[in-house]
Coordinates of C-alpha atoms in Angstrom, one line a residue:
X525 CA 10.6 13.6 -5.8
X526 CA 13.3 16.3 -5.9
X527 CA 16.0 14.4 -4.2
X528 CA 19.4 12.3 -5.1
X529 CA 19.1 8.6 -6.6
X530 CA 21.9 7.0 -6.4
X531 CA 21.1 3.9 -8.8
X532 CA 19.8 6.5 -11.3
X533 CA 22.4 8.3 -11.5
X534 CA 25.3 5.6 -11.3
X535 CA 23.6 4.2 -14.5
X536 CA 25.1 6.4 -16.8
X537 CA 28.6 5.5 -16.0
X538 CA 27.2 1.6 -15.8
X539 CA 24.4 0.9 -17.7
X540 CA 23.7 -2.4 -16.4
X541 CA 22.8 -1.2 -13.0
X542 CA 18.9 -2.5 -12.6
X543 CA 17.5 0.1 -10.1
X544 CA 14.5 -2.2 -8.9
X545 CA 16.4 -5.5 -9.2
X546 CA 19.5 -4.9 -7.1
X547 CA 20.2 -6.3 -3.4
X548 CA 21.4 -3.8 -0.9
X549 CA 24.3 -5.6 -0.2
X550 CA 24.9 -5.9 -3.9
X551 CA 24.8 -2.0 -4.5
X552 CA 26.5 -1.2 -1.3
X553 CA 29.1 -3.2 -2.8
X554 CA 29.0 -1.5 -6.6
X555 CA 28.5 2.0 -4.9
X556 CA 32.2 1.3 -3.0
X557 CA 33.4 0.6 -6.4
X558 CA 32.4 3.8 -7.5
X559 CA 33.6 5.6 -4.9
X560 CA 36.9 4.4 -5.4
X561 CA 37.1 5.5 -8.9
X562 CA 38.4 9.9 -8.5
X563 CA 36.5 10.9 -11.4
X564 CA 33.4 9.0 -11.1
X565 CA 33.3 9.8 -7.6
X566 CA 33.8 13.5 -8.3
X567 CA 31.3 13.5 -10.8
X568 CA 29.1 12.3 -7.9
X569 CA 29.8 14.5 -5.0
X570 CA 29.1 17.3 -7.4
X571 CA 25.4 16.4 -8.6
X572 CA 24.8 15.0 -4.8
X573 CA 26.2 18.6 -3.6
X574 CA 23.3 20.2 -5.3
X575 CA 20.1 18.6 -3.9
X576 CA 20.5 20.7 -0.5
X577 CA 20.7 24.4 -1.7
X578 CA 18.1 24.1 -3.9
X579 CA 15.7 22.3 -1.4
X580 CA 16.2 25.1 0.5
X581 CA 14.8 27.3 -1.7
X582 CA 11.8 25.5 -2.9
X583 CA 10.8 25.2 1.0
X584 CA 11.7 29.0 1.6
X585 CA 10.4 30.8 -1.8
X586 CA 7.7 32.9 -1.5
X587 CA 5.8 31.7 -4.8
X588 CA 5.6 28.1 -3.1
X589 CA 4.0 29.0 0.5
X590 CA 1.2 26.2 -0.4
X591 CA 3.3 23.2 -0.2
X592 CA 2.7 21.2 2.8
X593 CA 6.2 19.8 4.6
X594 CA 8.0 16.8 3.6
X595 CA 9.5 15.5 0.3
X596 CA 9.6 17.8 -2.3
X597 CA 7.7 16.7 -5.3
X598 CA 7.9 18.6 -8.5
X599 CA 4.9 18.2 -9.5
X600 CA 3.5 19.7 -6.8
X601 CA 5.7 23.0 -7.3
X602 CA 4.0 23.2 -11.2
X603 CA 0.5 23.0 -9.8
X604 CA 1.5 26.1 -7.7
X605 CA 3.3 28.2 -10.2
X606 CA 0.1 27.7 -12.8
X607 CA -1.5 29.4 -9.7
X608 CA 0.7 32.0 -9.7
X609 CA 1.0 32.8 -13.3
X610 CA -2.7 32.6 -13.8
X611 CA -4.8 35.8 -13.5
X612 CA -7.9 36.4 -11.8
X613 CA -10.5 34.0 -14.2
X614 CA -7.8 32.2 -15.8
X615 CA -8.3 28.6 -16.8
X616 CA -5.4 25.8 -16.3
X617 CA -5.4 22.4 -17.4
X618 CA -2.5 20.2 -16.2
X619 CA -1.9 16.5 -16.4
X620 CA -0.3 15.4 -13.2
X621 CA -0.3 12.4 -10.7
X622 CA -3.0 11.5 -9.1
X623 CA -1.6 12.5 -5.8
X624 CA -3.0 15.8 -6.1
X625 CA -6.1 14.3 -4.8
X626 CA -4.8 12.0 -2.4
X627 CA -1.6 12.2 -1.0
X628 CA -1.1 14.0 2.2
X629 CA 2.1 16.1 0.7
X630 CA -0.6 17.6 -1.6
X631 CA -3.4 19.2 1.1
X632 CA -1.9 22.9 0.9
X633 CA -2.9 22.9 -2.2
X634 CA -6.1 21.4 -2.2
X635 CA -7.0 24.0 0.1
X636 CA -5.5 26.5 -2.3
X637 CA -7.5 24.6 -4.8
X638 CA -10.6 24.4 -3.0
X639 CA -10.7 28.2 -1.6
X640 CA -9.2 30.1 -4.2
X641 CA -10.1 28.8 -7.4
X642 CA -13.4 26.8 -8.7
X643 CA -12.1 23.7 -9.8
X644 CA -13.8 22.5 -13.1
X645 CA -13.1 19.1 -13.5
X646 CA -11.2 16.1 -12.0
X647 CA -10.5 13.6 -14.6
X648 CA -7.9 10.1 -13.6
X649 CA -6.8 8.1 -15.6
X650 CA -5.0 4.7 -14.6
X651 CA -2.5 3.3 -17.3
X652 CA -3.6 0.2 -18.0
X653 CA -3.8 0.7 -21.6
X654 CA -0.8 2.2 -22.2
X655 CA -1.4 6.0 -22.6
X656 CA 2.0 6.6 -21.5
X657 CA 4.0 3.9 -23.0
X658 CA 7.0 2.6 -20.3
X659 CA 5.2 3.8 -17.1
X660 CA 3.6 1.3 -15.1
X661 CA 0.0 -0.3 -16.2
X662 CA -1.2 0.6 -12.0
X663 CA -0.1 3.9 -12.2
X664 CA -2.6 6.8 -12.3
X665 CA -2.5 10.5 -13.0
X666 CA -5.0 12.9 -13.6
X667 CA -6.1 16.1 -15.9
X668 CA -6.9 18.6 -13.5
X669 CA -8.7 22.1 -14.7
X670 CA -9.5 24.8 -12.2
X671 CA -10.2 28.3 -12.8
X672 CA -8.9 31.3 -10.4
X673 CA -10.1 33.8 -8.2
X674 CA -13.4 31.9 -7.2
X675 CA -14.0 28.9 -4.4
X676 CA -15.1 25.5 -5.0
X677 CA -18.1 24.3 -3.8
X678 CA -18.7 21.0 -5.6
X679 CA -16.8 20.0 -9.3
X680 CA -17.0 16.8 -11.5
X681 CA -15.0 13.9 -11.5
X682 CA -14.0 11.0 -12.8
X683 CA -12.0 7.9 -11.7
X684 CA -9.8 5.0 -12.6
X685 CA -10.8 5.8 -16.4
X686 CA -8.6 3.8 -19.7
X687 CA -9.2 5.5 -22.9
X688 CA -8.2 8.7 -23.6
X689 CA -11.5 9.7 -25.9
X690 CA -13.4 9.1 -22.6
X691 CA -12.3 13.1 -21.8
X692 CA -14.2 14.6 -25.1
X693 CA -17.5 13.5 -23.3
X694 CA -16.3 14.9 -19.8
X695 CA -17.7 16.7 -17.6
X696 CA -21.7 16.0 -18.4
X697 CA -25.2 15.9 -16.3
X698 CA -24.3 12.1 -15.8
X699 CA -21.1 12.5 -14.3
X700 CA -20.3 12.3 -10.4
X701 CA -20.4 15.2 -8.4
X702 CA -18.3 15.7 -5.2
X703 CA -18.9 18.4 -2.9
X704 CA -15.7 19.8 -1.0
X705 CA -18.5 19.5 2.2
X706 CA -18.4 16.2 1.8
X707 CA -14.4 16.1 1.4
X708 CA -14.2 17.5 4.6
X709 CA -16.2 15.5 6.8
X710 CA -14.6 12.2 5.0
X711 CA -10.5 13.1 5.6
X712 CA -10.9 16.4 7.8
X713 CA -7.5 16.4 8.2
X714 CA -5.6 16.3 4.9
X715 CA -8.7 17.0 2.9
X716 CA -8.1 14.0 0.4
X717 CA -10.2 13.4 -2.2
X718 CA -12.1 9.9 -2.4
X719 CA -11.9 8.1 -5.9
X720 CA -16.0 7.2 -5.8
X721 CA -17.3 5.1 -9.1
X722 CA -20.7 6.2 -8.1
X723 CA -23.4 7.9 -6.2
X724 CA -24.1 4.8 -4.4
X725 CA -20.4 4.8 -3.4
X726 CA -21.4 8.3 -1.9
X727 CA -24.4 7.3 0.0
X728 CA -21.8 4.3 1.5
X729 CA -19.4 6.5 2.4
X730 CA -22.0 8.8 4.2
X731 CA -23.4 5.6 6.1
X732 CA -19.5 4.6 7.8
X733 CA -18.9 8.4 8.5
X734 CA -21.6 7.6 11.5
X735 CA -18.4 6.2 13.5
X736 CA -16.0 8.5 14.0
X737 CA -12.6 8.2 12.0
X738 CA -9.8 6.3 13.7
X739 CA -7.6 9.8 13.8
X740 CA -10.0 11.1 16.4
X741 CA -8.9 10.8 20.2
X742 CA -12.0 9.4 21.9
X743 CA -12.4 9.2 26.1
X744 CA -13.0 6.1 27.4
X745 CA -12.4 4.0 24.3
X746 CA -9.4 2.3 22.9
X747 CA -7.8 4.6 20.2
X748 CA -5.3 4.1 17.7
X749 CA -1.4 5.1 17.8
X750 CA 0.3 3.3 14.7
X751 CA 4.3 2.7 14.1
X752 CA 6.2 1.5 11.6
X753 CA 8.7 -1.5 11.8
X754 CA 12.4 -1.5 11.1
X755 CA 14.1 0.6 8.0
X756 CA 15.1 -1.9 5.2
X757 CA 17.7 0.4 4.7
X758 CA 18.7 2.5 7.6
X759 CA 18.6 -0.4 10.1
X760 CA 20.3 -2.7 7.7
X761 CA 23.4 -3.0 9.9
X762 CA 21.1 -4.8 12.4
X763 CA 20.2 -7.5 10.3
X764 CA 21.3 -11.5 10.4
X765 CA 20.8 -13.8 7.1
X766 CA 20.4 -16.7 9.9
X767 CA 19.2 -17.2 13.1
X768 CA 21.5 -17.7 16.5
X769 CA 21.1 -17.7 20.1
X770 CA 19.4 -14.3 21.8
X771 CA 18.0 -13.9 17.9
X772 CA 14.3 -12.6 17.0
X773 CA 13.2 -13.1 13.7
X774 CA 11.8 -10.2 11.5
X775 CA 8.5 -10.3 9.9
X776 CA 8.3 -8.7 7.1
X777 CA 5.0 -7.6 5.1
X778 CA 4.8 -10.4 2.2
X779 CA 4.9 -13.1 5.2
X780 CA 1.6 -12.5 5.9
X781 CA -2.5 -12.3 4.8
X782 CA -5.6 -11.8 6.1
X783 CA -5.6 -13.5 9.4
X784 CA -2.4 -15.4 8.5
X785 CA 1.1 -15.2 9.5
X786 CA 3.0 -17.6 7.5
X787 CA 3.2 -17.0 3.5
X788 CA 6.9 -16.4 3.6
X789 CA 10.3 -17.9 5.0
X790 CA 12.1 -15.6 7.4
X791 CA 14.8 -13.5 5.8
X792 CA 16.6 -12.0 8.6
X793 CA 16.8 -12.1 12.6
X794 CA 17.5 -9.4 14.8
X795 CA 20.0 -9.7 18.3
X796 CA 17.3 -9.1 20.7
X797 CA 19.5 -7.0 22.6
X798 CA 20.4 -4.8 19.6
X799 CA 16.7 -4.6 18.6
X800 CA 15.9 -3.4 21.8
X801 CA 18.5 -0.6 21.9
X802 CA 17.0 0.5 18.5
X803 CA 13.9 0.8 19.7
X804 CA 14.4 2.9 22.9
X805 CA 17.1 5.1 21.7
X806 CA 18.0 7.5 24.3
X807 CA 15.7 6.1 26.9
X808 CA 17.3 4.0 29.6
X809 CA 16.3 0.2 29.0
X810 CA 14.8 -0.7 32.7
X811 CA 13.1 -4.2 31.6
X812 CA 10.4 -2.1 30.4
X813 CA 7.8 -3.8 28.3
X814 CA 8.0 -2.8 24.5
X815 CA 5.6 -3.5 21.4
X816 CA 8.1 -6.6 20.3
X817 CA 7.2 -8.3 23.6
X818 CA 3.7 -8.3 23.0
X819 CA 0.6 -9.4 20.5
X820 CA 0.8 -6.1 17.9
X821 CA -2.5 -5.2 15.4
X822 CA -0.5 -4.8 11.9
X823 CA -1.1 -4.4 7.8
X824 CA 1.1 -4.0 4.8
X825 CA 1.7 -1.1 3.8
X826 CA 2.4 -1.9 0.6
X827 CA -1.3 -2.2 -1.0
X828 CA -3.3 -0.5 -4.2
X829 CA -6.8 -0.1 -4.9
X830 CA -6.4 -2.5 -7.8
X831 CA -5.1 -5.7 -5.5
X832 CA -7.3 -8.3 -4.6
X833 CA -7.4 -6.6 -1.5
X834 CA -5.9 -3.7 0.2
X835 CA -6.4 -3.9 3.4
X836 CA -4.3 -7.2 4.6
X837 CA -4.0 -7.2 8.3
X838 CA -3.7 -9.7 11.3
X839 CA -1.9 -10.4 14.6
X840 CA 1.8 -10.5 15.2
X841 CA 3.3 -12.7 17.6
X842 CA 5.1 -11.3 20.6
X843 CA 8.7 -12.0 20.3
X844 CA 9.1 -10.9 16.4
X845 CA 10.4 -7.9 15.3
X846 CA 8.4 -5.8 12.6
X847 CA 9.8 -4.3 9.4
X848 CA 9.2 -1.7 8.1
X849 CA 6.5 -3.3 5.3
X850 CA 4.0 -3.1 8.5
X851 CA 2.7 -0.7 10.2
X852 CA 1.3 -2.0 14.2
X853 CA -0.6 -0.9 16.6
X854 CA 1.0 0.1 20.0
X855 CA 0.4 -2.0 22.5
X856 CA -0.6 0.2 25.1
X857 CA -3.6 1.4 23.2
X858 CA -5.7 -1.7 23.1
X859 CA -6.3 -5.1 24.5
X860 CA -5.9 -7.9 23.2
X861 CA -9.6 -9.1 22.1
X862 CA -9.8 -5.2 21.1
X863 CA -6.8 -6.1 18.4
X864 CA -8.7 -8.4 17.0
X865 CA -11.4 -6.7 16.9
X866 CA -9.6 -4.1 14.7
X867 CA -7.9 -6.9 13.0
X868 CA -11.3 -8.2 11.7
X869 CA -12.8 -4.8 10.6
X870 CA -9.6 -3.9 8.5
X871 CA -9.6 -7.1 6.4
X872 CA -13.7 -6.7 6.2
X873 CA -15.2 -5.9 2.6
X874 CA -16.9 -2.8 3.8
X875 CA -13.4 -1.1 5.3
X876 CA -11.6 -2.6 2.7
X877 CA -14.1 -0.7 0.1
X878 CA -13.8 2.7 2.0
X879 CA -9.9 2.6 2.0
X880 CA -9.8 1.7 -1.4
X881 CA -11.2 5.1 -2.6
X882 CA -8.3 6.7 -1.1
X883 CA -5.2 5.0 -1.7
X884 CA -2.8 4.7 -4.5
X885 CA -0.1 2.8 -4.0
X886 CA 0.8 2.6 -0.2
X887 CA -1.4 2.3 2.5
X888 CA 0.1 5.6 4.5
X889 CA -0.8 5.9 8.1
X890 CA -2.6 9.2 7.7
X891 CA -4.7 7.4 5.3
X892 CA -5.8 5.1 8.0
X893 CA -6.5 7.6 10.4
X894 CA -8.9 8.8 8.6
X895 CA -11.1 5.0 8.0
X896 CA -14.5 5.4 10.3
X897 CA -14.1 2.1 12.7
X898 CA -16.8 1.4 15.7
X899 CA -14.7 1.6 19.0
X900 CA -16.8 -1.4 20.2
X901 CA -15.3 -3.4 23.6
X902 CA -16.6 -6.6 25.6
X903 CA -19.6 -4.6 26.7
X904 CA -21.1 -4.4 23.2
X905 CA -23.1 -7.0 21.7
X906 CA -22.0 -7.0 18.4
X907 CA -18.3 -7.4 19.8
X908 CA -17.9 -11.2 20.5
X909 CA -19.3 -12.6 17.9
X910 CA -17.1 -10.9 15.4
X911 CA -13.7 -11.4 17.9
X912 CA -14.3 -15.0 17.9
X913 CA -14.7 -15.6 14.6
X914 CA -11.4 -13.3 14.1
X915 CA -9.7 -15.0 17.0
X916 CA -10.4 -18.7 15.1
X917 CA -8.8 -17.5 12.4
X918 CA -5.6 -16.4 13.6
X919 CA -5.3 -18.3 16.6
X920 CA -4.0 -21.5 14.4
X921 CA -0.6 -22.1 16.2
X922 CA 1.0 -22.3 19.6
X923 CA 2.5 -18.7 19.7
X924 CA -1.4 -17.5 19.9
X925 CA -2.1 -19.7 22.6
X926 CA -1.8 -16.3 25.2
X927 CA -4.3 -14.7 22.8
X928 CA -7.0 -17.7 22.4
X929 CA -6.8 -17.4 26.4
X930 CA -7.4 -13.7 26.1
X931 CA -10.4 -13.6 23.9
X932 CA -11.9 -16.8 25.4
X933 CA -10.8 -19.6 23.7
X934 CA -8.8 -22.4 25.2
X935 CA -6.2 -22.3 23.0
X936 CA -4.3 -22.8 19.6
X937 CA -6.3 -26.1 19.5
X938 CA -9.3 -24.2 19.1
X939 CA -8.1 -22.2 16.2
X940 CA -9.8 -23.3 12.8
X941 CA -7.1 -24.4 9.9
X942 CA -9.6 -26.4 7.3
X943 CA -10.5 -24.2 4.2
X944 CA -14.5 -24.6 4.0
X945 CA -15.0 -24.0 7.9
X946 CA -12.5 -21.1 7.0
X947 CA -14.1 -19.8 4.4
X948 CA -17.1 -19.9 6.1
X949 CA -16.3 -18.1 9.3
X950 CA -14.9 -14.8 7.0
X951 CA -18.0 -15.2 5.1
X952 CA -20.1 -14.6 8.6
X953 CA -17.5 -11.9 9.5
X954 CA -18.3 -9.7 6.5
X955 CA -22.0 -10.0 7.2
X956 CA -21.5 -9.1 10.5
X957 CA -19.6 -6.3 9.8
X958 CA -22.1 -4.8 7.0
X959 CA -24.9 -5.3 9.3
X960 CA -22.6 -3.3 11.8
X961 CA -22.0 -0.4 9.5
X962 CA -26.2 -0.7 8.8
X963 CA -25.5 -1.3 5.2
X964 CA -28.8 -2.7 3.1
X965 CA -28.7 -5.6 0.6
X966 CA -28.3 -3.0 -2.1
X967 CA -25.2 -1.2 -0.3
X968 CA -23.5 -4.4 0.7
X969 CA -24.1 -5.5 -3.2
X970 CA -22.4 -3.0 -4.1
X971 CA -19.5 -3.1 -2.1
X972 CA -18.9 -6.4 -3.1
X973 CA -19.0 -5.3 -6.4
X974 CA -16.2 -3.1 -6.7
X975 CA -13.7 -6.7 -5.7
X976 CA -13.1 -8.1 -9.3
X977 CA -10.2 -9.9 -8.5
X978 CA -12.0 -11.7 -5.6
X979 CA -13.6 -15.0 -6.8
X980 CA -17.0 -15.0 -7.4
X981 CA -17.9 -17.9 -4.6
X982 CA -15.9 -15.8 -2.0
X983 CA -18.5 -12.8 -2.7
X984 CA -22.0 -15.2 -2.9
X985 CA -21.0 -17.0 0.5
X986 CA -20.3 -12.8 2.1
X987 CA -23.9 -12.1 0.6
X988 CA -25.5 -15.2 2.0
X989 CA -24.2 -14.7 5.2
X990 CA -25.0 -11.1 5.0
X991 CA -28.6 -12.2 4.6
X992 CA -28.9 -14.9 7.8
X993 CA -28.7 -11.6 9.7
X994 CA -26.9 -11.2 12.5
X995 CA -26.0 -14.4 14.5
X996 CA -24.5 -14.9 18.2

């Protein structure tokens, strides 16, 4: 990303500085130092002084009208200058990150891609075995080839790949084939491309696009508005190492799972008067009810395709402040059985498969947008069964007491903390869920198949309870 780095550059005049391993209050600290220090700080201001001018230009030159707004990532700028150097029939073949297919920065030009060239192959690669040595095993980039001056109607692809003679044999009549048709209806809005291991994978993906994605604005049903939590970094000055009277505490991502809220110690509290300034900003606070006050749908944000799981969502208490690790649900969108609800689908197998043939490395709201979810309510059948199994789950201590109430149990009491029973309720949620989606035994299989890190027991129990059918 085109863009100043402090700790990156600071490390040549201190090469001890540990970019990922630093506290903020520890570099806040060593940046001062620097500062105070006329050459080094000189030295600073003139590399700093840089970044604008030429951001400008990238975002205003004529050769790089494809790049959608945001961050500029140089990568992005080399995809388009191939286009542009290339004549009419000319071939490129570029090794690049894998957000080209993906990421949201990158739809301009995957339209470019898409309508102005035929795109020949799509080949990724994720570094486990070390093809680039010092870059992270997770990460994954890809060797793209497209020819110019044609359109693309369907190309072959590969995904999540380890050995580098794999390409020789690439692309052949056993490879997958994706159809920019099919793109379309699956992310119409940033036109991202799906990592799919299969044709089955396909057929899945078809199946949940009979719901409509979570991005589209329905009448008469609950839809989705999503925000994200404090800034670690921006918001800093708001944060307490210990609580105090008129305190909140914040809940940050890692202090949660699936249905569970408490994997983690609080770090810091927010004054709930400050908080509450922060989150108004210019509008007058008249005791108006905000998202902290209430029961908020949330997930990490932080989550790849190659976790255990990626989706990891659950209910926040009212009265805790988010950070920015979560993104929530507003709480004027949906009530609070219809949270749940929600809640319960995201942490699902079959979401959790569809998701993971989009993301990366964070679990971007745009991404989420574009997940097909049933907009079920109280009046559907299939709706209580799954929000009291979901509701059991979370429901496990006295700050979910307003919620039990809400989605008809009596209380906290009522909540289920032994592991088997646990267990056994999430196994009935994923085979209520499949059945939902109208996913066969095959389907299902397969979905379950593409969890490795999930133990094997964990997958059986989903199965077997997929197979009792549908209960009340």
């Amino acid at each position: 990303v085109f863009q100043t780095d402090e700790k990156e550059f600071f490390q040549e005049f201190d090469a001890a500085i540990q970019k990922n391993k630093l506290r903020l209050e520890d570099w806040k600290k060593q940046f001062s130092g620097f500062m105070a220090d006329e050459k080094t700080r000189a030295a600073w201001l003139t590399y700093a002084s840089q970044f604008p001018f030429v951001s400008k230009w990238f975002k205003s030159a004529p050769q790089y009208v494809n790049q959608t707004s945001g961050k500029i990532n140089l990568y992005l700028l080399f995809v388009e200058q191939c286009f542009n150097l290339l004549r009419a029939g000319g071939e490129c073949g570029i090794v690049i990150p894998s957000g080209i297919y993906t990421d949201l920065g990158a739809k301009g030009l995957r339209d470019l891609l898409f309508d102005q060239c035929d795109v020949t192959g799509l080949f990724c690669f994720e570094n486990r075995k070390e093809i680039f040595e010092n870059v992270d095993s997770r990460f994954k980039f890809v060797v793209l080839t497209f020819e110019k001056g044609q359109s693309t109607r369907q190309f072959p692809a590969a995904f999540m790949r380890h050995q580098v003679n794999e390409l020789a044999a690439f692309p052949s009549s056993t490879d997958l084939l994706l159809s920019v048709e099919l793109i379309r209806r699956l992310s119409p809005d940033s036109q991202s491309v799906m990592e799919f291991k299969s044709a089955l994978g396909v057929q899945i993906a078809e199946k949940l696009l009979q719901f409509p994605l979570l991005g589209e604005a329905i009448d008469g049903k609950w839809n989705l508005n999503l925000r994200h939590g404090f800034n670690m970094t921006t918001d800093h000055h708001l944060f307490k190492t210990a609580a105090g009277t008129g305190r909140l505490p914040l809940f940050e991502g890692k202090m949660m799972w699936q249905f569970e809220t408490d994997f983690a110690n609080f770090r810091y509290w927010i004054n709930e008067y400050e908080g509450r300034q922060a989150l108004l900003g210019k509008q007058k606070d008249q005791g108006q009810l905000l998202d902290y006050q209430t029961y908020r749908a949330a997930f990490r944000r932080i989550a790849s395709s190659t976790n255990q799981r990626t989706f990891v969502a659950t209910v926040i208490p009212a009265h805790f402040f988010i950070a920015e690790s979560l993104s929530y649900v507003t709480a004027d969108v949906m009530a609070d059985a219809e949270k749940v609800f929600f809640v319960a689908l995201l942490n699902s197998f079959t979401v959790d498969f569809y998701i993971r043939q989009m993301v990366t490395a964070n679990l971007n709201m745009f991404y989420v947008y574009q997940v097909p979810i049933p907009r079920l309510t109280a009046a559907d059948p299939a709706f209580n069964p799954i929000v009291t199994r979901a509701a059991q789950l979370i429901c496990t201590t006295p700050a979910f007491d307003s919620l039990a109430e809400a989605v008809g149990l009596h209380s906290h009491r009522d909540g289920v903390t032994d592991s088997i029973k646990r267990a056994t309720l999430r196994a009935e949620l994923d085979g209520l869920i499949a059945h939902l989606y109208g996913l066969t035994e095959l389907e299902f299989a397969h979905v379950l198949s593409t969890f490795p890190l999930v133990a094997e027991e964990i997958k059986t129990a989903a199965m077997g309870a997929y197979r009792v059918g549908t209960v009340n």
